[in-house]
XYZ file of C-alpha atoms in Angstrom:
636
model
C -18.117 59.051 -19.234
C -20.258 56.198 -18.184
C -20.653 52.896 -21.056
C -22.971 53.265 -23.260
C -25.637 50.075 -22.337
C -27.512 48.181 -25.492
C -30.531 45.747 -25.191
C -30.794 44.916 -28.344
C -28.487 44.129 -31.714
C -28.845 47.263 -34.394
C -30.819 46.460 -37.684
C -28.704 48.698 -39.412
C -25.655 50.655 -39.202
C -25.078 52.647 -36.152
C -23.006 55.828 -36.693
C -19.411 55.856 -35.514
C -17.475 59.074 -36.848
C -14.898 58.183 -34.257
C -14.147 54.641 -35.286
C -14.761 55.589 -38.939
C -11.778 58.354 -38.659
C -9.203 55.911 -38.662
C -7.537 52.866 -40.046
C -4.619 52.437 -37.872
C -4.032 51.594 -33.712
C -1.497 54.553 -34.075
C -4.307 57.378 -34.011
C -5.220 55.815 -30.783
C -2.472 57.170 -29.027
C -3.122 60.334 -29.640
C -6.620 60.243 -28.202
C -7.844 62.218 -25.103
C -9.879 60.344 -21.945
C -13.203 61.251 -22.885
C -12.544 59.835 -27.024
C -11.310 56.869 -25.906
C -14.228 56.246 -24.323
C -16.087 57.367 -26.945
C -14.802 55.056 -29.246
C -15.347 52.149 -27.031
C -18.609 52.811 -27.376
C -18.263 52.993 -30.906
C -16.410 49.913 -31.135
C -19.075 47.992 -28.737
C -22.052 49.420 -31.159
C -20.152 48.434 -34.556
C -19.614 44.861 -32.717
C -23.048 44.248 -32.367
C -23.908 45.682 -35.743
C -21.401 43.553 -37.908
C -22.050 40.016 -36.203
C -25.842 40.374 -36.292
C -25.083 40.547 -39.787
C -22.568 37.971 -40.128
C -23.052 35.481 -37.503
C -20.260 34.839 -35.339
C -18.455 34.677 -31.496
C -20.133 37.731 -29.922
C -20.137 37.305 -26.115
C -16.207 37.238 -25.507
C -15.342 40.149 -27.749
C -18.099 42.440 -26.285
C -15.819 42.087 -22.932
C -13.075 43.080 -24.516
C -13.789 46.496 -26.120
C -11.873 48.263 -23.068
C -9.014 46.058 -23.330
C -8.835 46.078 -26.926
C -8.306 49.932 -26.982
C -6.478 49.841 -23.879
C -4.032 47.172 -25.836
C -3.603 49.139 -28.821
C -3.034 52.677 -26.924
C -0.357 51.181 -24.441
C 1.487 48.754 -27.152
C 3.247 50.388 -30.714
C 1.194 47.690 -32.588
C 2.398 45.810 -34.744
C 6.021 46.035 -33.829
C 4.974 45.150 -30.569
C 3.507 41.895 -29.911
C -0.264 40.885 -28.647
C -1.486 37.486 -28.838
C -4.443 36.536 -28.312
C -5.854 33.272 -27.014
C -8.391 31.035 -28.360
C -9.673 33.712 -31.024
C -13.493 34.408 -29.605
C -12.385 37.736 -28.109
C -10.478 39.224 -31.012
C -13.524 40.327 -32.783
C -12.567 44.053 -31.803
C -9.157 43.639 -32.317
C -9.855 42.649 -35.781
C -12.071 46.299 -36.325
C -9.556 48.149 -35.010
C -6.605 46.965 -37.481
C -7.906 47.933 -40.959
C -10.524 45.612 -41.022
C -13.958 47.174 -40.236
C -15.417 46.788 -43.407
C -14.768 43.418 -43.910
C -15.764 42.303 -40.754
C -19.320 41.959 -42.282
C -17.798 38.693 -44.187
C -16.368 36.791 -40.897
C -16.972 33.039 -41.045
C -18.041 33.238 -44.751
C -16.755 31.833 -47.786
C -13.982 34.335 -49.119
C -14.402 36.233 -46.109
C -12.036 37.242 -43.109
C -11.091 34.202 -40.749
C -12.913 33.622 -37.824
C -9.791 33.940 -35.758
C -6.501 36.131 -35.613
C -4.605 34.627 -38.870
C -1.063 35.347 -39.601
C -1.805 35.212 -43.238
C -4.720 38.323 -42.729
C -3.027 40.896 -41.002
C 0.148 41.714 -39.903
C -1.717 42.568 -36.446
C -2.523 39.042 -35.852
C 1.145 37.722 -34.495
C -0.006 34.098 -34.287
C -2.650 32.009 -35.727
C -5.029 30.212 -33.335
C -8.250 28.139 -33.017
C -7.450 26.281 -30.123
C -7.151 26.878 -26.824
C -4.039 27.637 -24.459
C -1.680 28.393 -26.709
C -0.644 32.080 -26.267
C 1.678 32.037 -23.572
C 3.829 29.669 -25.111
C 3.969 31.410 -28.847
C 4.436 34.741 -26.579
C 7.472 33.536 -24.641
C 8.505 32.373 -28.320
C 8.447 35.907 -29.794
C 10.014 37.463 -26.219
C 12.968 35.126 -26.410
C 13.724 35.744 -30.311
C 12.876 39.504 -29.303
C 16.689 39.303 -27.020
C 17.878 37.190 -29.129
C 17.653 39.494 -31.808
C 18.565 42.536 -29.434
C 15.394 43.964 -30.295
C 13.405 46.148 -27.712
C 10.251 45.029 -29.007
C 7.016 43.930 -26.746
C 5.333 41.277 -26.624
C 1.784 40.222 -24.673
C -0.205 37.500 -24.129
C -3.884 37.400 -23.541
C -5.377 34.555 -22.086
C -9.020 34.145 -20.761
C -9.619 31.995 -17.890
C -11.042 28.974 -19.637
C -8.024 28.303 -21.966
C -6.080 29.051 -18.214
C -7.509 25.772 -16.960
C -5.214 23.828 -19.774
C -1.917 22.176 -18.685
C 0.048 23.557 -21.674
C -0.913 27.185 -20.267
C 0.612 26.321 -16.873
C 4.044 25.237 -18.908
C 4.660 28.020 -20.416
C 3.876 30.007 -17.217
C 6.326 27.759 -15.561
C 9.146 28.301 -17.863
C 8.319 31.933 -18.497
C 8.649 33.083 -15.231
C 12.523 31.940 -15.001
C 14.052 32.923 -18.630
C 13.582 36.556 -17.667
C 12.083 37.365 -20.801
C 10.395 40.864 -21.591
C 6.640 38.710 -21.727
C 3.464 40.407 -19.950
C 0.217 37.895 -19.548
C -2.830 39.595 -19.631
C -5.932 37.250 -17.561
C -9.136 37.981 -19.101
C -10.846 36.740 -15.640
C -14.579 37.052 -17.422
C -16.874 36.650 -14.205
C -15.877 32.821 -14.486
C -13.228 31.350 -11.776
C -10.047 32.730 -10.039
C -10.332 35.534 -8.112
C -12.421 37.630 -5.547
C -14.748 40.260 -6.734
C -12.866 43.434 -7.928
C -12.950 45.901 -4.678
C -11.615 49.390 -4.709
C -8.486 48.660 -2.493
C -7.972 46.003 -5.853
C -7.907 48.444 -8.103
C -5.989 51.158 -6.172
C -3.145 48.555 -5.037
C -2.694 47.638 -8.409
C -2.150 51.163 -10.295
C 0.279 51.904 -7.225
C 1.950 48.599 -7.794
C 2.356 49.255 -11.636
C 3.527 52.690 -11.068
C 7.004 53.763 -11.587
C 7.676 55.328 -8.661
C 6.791 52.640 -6.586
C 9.086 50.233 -8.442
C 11.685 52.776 -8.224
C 11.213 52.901 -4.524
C 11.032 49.274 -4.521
C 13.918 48.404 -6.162
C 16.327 50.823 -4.637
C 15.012 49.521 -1.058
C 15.876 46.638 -1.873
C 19.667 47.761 -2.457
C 19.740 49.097 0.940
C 18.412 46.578 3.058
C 20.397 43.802 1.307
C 22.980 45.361 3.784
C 20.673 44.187 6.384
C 20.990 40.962 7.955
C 17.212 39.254 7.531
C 15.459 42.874 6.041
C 15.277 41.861 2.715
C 13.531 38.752 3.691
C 11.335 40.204 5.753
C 10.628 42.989 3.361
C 9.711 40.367 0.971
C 7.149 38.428 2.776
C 5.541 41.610 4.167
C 4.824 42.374 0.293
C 3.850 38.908 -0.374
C 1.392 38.834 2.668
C 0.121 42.309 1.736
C -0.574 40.911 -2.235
C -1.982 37.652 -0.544
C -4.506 39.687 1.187
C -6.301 41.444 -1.840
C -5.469 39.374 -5.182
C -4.375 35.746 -5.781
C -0.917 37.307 -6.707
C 0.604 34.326 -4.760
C 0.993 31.770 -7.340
C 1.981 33.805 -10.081
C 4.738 35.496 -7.853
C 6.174 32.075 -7.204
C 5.952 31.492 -10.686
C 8.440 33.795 -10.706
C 5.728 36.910 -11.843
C 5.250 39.986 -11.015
C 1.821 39.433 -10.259
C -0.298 42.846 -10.092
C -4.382 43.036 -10.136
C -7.163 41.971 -10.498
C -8.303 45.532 -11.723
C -11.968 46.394 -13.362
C -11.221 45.389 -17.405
C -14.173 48.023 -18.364
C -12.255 50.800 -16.469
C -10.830 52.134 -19.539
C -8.797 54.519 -17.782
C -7.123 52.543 -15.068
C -6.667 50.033 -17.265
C -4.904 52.065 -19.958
C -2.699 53.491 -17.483
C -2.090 50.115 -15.980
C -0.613 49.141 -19.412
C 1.023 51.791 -20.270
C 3.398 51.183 -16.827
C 3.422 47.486 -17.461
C 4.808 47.627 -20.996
C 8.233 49.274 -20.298
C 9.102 47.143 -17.131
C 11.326 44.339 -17.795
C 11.012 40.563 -16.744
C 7.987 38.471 -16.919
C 4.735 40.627 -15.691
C 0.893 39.495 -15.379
C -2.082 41.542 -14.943
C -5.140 40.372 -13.731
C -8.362 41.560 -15.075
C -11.999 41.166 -14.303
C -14.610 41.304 -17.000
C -17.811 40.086 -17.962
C -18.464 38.634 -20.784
C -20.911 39.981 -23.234
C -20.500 43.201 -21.256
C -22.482 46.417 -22.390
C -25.143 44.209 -24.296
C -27.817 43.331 -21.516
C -28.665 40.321 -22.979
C -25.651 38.340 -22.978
C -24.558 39.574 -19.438
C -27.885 37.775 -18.003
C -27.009 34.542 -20.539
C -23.339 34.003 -21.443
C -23.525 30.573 -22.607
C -26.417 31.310 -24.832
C -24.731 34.370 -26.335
C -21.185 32.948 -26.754
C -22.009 33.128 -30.782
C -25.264 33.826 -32.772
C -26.354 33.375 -36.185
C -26.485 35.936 -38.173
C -30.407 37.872 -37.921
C -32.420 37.651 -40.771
C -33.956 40.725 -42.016
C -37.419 41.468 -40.867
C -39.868 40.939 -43.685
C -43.815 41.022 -44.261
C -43.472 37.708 -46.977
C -41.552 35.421 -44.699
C -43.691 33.084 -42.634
C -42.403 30.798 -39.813
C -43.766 27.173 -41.067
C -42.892 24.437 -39.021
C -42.085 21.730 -40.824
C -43.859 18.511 -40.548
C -43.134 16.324 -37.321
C -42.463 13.396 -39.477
C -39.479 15.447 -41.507
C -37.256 17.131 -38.659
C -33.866 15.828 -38.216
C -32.275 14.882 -34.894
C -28.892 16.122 -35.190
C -25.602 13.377 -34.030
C -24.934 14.796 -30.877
C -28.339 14.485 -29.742
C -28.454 11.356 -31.010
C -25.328 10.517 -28.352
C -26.901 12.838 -25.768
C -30.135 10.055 -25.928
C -28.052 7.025 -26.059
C -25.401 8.488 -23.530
C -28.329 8.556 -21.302
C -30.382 5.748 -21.997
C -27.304 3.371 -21.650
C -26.403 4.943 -18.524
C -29.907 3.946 -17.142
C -29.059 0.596 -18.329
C -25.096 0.294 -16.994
C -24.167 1.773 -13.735
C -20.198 1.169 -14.965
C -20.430 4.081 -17.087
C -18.686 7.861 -16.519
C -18.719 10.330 -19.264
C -15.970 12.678 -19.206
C -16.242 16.172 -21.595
C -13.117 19.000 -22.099
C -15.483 21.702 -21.413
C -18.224 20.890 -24.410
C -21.076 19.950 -22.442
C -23.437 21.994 -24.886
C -21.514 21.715 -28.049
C -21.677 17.737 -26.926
C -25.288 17.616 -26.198
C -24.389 16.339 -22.402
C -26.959 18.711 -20.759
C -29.310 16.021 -19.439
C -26.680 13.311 -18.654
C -24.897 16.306 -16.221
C -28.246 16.728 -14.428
C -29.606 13.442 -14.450
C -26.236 11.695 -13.370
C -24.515 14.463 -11.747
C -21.349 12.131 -9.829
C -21.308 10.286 -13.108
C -20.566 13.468 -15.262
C -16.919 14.718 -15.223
C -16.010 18.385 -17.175
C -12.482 18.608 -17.013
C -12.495 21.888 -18.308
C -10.255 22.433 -21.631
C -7.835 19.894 -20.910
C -7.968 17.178 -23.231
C -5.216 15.323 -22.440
C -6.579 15.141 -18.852
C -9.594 14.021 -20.104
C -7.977 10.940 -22.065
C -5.630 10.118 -19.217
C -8.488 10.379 -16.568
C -10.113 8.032 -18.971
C -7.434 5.564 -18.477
C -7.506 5.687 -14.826
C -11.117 5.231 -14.421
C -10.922 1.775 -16.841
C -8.144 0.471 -14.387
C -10.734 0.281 -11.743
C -13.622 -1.824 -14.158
C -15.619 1.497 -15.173
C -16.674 2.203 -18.386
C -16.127 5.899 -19.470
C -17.103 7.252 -22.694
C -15.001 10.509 -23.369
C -17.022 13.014 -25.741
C -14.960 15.038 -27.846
C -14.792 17.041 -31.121
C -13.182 15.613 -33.795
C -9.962 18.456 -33.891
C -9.766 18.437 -29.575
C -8.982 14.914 -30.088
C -5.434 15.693 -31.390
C -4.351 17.428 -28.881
C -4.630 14.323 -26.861
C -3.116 11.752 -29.141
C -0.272 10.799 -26.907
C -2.219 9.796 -24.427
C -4.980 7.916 -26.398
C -1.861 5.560 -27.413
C 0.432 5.881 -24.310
C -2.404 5.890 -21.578
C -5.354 3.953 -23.201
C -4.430 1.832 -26.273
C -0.665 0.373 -24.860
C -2.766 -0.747 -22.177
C -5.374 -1.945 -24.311
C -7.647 -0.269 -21.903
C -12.077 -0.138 -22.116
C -12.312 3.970 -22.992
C -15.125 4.778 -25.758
C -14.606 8.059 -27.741
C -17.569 9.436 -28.969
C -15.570 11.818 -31.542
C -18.318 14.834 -32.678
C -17.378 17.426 -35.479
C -15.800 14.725 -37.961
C -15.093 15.927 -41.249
C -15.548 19.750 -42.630
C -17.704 21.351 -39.806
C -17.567 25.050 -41.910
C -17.208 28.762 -40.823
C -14.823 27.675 -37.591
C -11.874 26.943 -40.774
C -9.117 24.686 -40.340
C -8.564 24.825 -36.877
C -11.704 23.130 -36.514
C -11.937 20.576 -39.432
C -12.115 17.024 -38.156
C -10.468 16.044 -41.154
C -7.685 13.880 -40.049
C -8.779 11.376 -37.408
C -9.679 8.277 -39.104
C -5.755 8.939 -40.660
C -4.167 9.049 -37.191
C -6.454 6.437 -35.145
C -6.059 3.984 -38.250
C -2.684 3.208 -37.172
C -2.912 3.288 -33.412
C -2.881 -0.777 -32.767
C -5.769 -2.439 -31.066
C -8.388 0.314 -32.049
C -11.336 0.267 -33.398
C -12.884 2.972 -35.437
C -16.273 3.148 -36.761
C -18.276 5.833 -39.000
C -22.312 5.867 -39.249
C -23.758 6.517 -42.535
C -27.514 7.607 -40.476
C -28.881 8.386 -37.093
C -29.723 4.741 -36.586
C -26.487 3.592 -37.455
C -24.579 5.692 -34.913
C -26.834 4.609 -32.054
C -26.167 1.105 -32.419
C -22.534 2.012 -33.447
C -22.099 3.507 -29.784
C -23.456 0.788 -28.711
C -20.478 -1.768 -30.216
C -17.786 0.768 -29.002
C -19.124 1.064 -25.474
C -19.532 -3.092 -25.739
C -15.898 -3.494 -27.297
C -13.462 -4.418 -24.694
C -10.844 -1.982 -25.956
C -10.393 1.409 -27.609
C -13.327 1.792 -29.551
C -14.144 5.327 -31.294
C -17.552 6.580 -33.080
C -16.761 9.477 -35.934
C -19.644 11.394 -36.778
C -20.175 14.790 -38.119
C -21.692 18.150 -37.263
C -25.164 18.625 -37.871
C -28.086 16.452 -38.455
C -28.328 13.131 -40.273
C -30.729 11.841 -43.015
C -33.570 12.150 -40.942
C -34.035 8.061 -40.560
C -35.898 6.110 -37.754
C -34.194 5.908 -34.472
C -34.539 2.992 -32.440
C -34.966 3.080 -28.893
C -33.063 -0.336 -28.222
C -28.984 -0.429 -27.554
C -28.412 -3.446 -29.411
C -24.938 -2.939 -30.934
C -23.970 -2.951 -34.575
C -21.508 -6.240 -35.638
C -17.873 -4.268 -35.544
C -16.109 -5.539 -39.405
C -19.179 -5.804 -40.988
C -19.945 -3.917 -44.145
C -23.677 -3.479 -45.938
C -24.385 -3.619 -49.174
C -27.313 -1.224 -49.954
C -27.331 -1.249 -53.933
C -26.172 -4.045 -56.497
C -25.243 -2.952 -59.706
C -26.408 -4.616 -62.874
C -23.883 -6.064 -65.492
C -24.359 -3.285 -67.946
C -21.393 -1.079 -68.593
C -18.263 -0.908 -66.875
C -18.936 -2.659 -62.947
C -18.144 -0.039 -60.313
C -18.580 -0.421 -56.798
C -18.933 2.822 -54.536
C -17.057 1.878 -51.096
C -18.470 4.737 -48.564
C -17.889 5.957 -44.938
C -19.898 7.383 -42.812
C -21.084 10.693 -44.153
C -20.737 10.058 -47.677
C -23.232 7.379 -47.772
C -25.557 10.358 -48.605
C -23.899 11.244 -52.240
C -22.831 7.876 -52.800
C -26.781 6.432 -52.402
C -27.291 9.383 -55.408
C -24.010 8.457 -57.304
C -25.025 4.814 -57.519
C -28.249 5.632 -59.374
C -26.666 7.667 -61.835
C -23.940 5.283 -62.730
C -25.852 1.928 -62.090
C -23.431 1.131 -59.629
C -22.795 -0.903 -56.520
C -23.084 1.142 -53.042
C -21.517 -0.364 -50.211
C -21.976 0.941 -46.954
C -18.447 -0.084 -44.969
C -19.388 1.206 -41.938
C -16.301 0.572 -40.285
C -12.426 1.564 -41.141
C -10.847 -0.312 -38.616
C -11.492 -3.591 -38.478
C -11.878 -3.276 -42.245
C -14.502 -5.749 -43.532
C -12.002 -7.812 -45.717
C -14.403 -10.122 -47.458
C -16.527 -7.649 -48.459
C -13.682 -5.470 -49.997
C -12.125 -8.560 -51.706
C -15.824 -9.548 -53.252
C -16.280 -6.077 -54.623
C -12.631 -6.560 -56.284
C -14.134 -9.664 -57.761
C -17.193 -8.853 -59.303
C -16.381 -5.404 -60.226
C -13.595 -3.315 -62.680
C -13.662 0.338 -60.449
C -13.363 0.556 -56.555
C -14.038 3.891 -55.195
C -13.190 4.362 -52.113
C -15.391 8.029 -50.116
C -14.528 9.554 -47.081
C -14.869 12.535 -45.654
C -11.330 12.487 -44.460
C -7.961 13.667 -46.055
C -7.219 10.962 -48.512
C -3.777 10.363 -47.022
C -3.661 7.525 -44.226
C -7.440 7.043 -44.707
C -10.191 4.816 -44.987
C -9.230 4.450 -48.458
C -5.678 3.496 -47.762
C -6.706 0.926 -45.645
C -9.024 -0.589 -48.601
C -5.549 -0.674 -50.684
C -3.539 -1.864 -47.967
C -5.645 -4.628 -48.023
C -5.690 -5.016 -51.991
C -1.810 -4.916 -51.926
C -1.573 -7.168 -49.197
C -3.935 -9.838 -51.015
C -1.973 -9.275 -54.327
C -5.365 -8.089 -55.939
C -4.890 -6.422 -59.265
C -8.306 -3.257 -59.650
C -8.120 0.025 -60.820
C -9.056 2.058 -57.110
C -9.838 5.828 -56.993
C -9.822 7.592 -53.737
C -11.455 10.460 -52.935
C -11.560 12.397 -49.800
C -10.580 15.786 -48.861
C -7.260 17.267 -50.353
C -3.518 17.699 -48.997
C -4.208 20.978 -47.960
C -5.522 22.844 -44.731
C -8.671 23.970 -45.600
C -10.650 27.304 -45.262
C -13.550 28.260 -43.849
C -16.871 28.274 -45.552
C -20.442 25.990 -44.950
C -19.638 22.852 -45.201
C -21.640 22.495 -48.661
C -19.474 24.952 -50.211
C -16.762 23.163 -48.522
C -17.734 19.792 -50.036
C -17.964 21.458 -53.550
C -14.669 22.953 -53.668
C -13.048 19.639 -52.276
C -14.958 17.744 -54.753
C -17.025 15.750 -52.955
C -20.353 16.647 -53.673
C -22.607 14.357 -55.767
C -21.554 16.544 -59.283
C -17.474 16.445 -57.942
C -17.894 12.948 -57.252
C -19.220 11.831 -60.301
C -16.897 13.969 -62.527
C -14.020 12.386 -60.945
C -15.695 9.182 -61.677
C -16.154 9.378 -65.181
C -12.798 10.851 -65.826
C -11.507 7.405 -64.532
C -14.061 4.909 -67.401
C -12.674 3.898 -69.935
């Protein structure tokens, strides 16, 4: 039965009696050829349906329909193990465990998680956000598995991207010499890797897979170890014969049995494929090919752009597209770096800018085009990108490394071993700071003024505007040391920009209101972001607004005047509250022997959900109303 092809996202429900007829994977395994791919046509359609609706990751999962029935019909989910990688393909997996319904509140407040979550569904094994991480937690559950004496599955899937990270090639390393029940699964999605799928491909590895042939295999090999040199010779000939039509070479050494790459859309072959793998013992890895965004003709001619969408408004007669006013639209952060990356290259030849594969996300489009051999994606490998960093400041360059506020933490060892030990020149342009919304607590920046603070020799600042961060960029790059610029998702306050790169003074705070003497005195000390509520807050309570602009150096005279002249200090920061910007303001306190009431306020001990980051803000309360509640709880 060929696919069924779309070209364009269903309005409204599409009908899918098959899909509808069941709740659980088990009903899948008692499905003919022809329903199976019935349903995956089902499954594609329903896909399409639910995240026009929602909003969401759309290109992965749409190459993953065949697998994800394939998966589900060759595995006794959940007893068996599948865990998925990074999270953007598991859309379908998610529909076709019990939660097809709900799928139309992914990403949203309340709603299901945008990734596999241990806490949702007993389907989803292991909870993930990041990158790279399935292999490992897979070889995890395989080892307790014989520990345990248990006969239960387990199987990792892994696209290609989150292959290109060290940690990935660790766990391969170790896997392939516990002899552990573990099969990896290689989304290959038209990116890197391998030759094209051929028909030889595909027909070496069912016959590889197959039973008989192992059989054959294995009791050959009995025989000819009687042989002096056969069993050698026997080997190589099957290595060379691999070698010839897959990349099986590596993984074999790894200590593998390698077998693909196979078509991933070929339900059937693919199915079967699994079906063999799952009941052979000892490490195995099959290698598909798919393409991402696959049925939807769209997103197979632009992958990039279709990775996610927001959700489609509904088409309406009363809703006019006004563009707003020249004068009121908003230049969001990372453009803001994206300009200044730019314009300061222009100006410095000494500069490199290094990205762990968020060139979009990052806003490095035009500095990869413009300055091509000055651009560096090191695909997702953060630590590489920290390190490489390093190496490039040894030889008197000046790299800036871009990077989200959460990808930052996975290379914390080496921004202290590699780059601040050293006290080496590396600028970190962190993006996504603070509560960045529907992504959840994977992807909350909400901890990296708490574990830079501490790192000696750094310095860390926060912009409260667009201006601000320009010129703040500018004093990192200048700084002749580990320098970092924290800024959040989105667009600022709309300010001015200037086109100069004169830097901002590092340590130096600015005070933007001055309260009167009436009342009880209370100065608002804000970071970055919360500048914006803080402006309002300092209206309402005739209070003093400082913007501190920077948490490390702190600017210690301006703290210790605020102690002086007022009775309340409160410290804002989108941040959690422990190890922050606002311990630092009562480090300082302490360590002065000042005696002021202080209340801090930043986000919560607690990993928090996803949601937009307004709602976010409100629950957390730190929006102008949560803010000033927890103000006036604290007067007297």
């Amino acid at each position: 039965m060929p696919m069924k092809l779309f070209d364009e996202i269903p309005r409204e429900r599409p009908a899918t009696p098959l899909l509808d007829s069941f709740d659980h994977p088990a009903a899948l395994r008692a499905m003919n050829a022809n329903q199976l791919a019935q349903l995956a046509d089902e499954l594609r359609a329903y896909l399409l349906y639910s995240v026009g609706v929602s909003g969401g990751h759309f290109g992965a999962g749409l190459g993953v329909v065949e697998l994800s029935v394939a998966l589900h019909r060759a595995f006794h989910t959940p007893d068996d193990r599948l865990v998925w990688d990074v999270g953007h393909q598991a859309y379908p997996h998610k529909i076709l465990t019990g939660r097809r319904e709900t799928m139309l509140s992914i990403r949203q407040h309340g709603g299901l998680a945008a990734f596999p979550s241990r806490a949702e569904s007993a389907y989803d094994t292991f909870g993930v956000g990041h990158s790279s991480t399935s292999i490992s937690a897979a070889l995890g559950m395989a080892l307790a598995a014989k520990a345990q004496g248990s006969q239960r599955r387990v199987c990792a899937i892994i696209g290609d991207g989150a292959l290109t990270a060290g940690m990935a090639f660790e766990a391969l390393a170790h896997a392939g010499h516990v002899n552990a029940n573990l099969l990896v699964v290689l989304n290959d999605n038209e990116m890197s890797i391998s030759e094209n799928v051929g028909g030889m491909a595909t027909y070496l590895a069912r016959v590889l897979s197959s039973k008989p042939y192992l059989k054959i295999r294995e009791e050959s090999k009995k025989v000819l170890s009687h042989l002096p040199g056969a069993l050698e010779l026997a080997r190589r000939t099957e290595e060379h014969m691999k070698g010839m039509v897959s990349p099986a070479t590596l993984f074999e050494e790894m200590g593998f049995n390698y077998v693909g790459p196979i078509d991933g859309h070929d339900l059937g072959a693919l199915t079967e494929t699994l079906e063999n793998l799952r009941d052979l013992d000892g490490p195995q890895f099959l290698h598909i090919k798919t393409v991402k965004g696959k049925g939807f003709l769209p997103a197979e001619a632009d992958q990039i752009g279709y990775h996610a969408i927001t959700k489609l408004e509904k088409p309406s007669a009363e809703l006019k597209q006004t563009p707003l006013p020249k004068s009121v639209v908003k230049k969001k952060y990372c453009n803001v770096f994206g300009d200044w990356l730019c314009d300061m290259a222009a100006h410095d030849s000494r500069l490199l800018a290094i990205t762990p594969a968020m060139r979009e996300g990052s806003d490095l489009i035009r500095f990869s085009k413009q300055y091509p051999e000055r651009y560096f994606d090191v695909a997702i490998a953060e630590q590489h990108a920290v390190t490489l960093a390093a190496g490039m400041a040894c030889e008197g360059m000046k790299p800036v490394v871009a990077i989200y506020s959460t990808f930052l933490q996975r290379g914390y060892d080496q921004l202290i071993h590699d780059v601040a030990v050293q006290n080496l020149d590396v600028t970190f342009a962190i993006d996504r700071a603070g509560l960045v919304g529907e992504d959840g607590p994977t992807h909350h920046g909400s901890m990296d003024l708490s574990f830079l603070r501490c790192v000696p020799g750094m310095v860390i600042l926060a912009p409260a505007d667009e201006a601000e961060c320009r010129a703040m960029l500018s004093a990192a790059y200048h700084y002749p040391g580990p320098a970092a610029v924290r800024y959040p998702r989105g667009t600022g306050p709309g300010v001015d920009i200037p086109t100069h790169l004169e830097p901002l003074a590092i340590g130096k705070a600015e005070t933007r209101r001055q309260s009167s003497n009436d009342g009880v005195r209370i100065a608002l000390l804000a970071f970055g972001s919360l500048n914006g509520p803080a402006a309002e807050i300092a209206e309402r309570l005739n209070a003093t607004h400082i913007n501190m602009r920077s948490i490390k150096p702190l600017d210690r005279n301006a703290v210790l005047h605020a102690a002086d002249e007022h009775e309340l200090l409160v410290t804002l920061e989108e941040n959690v509250v422990a190890g922050g910007a606002g311990s630092a303001v009562n480090e300082l306190l302490h360590a002065e022997g000042v005696q002021i009431e202080v209340l801090n306020l930043g986000l919560p001990d607690t990993f928090i959900e996803h949601g937009t980051p307004d709602q976010l803000l409100h629950d957390c309360g730190l929006d102008v109303e949560g803010i000033e509640a927890a103000i006036r709880q604290r007067l007297p």
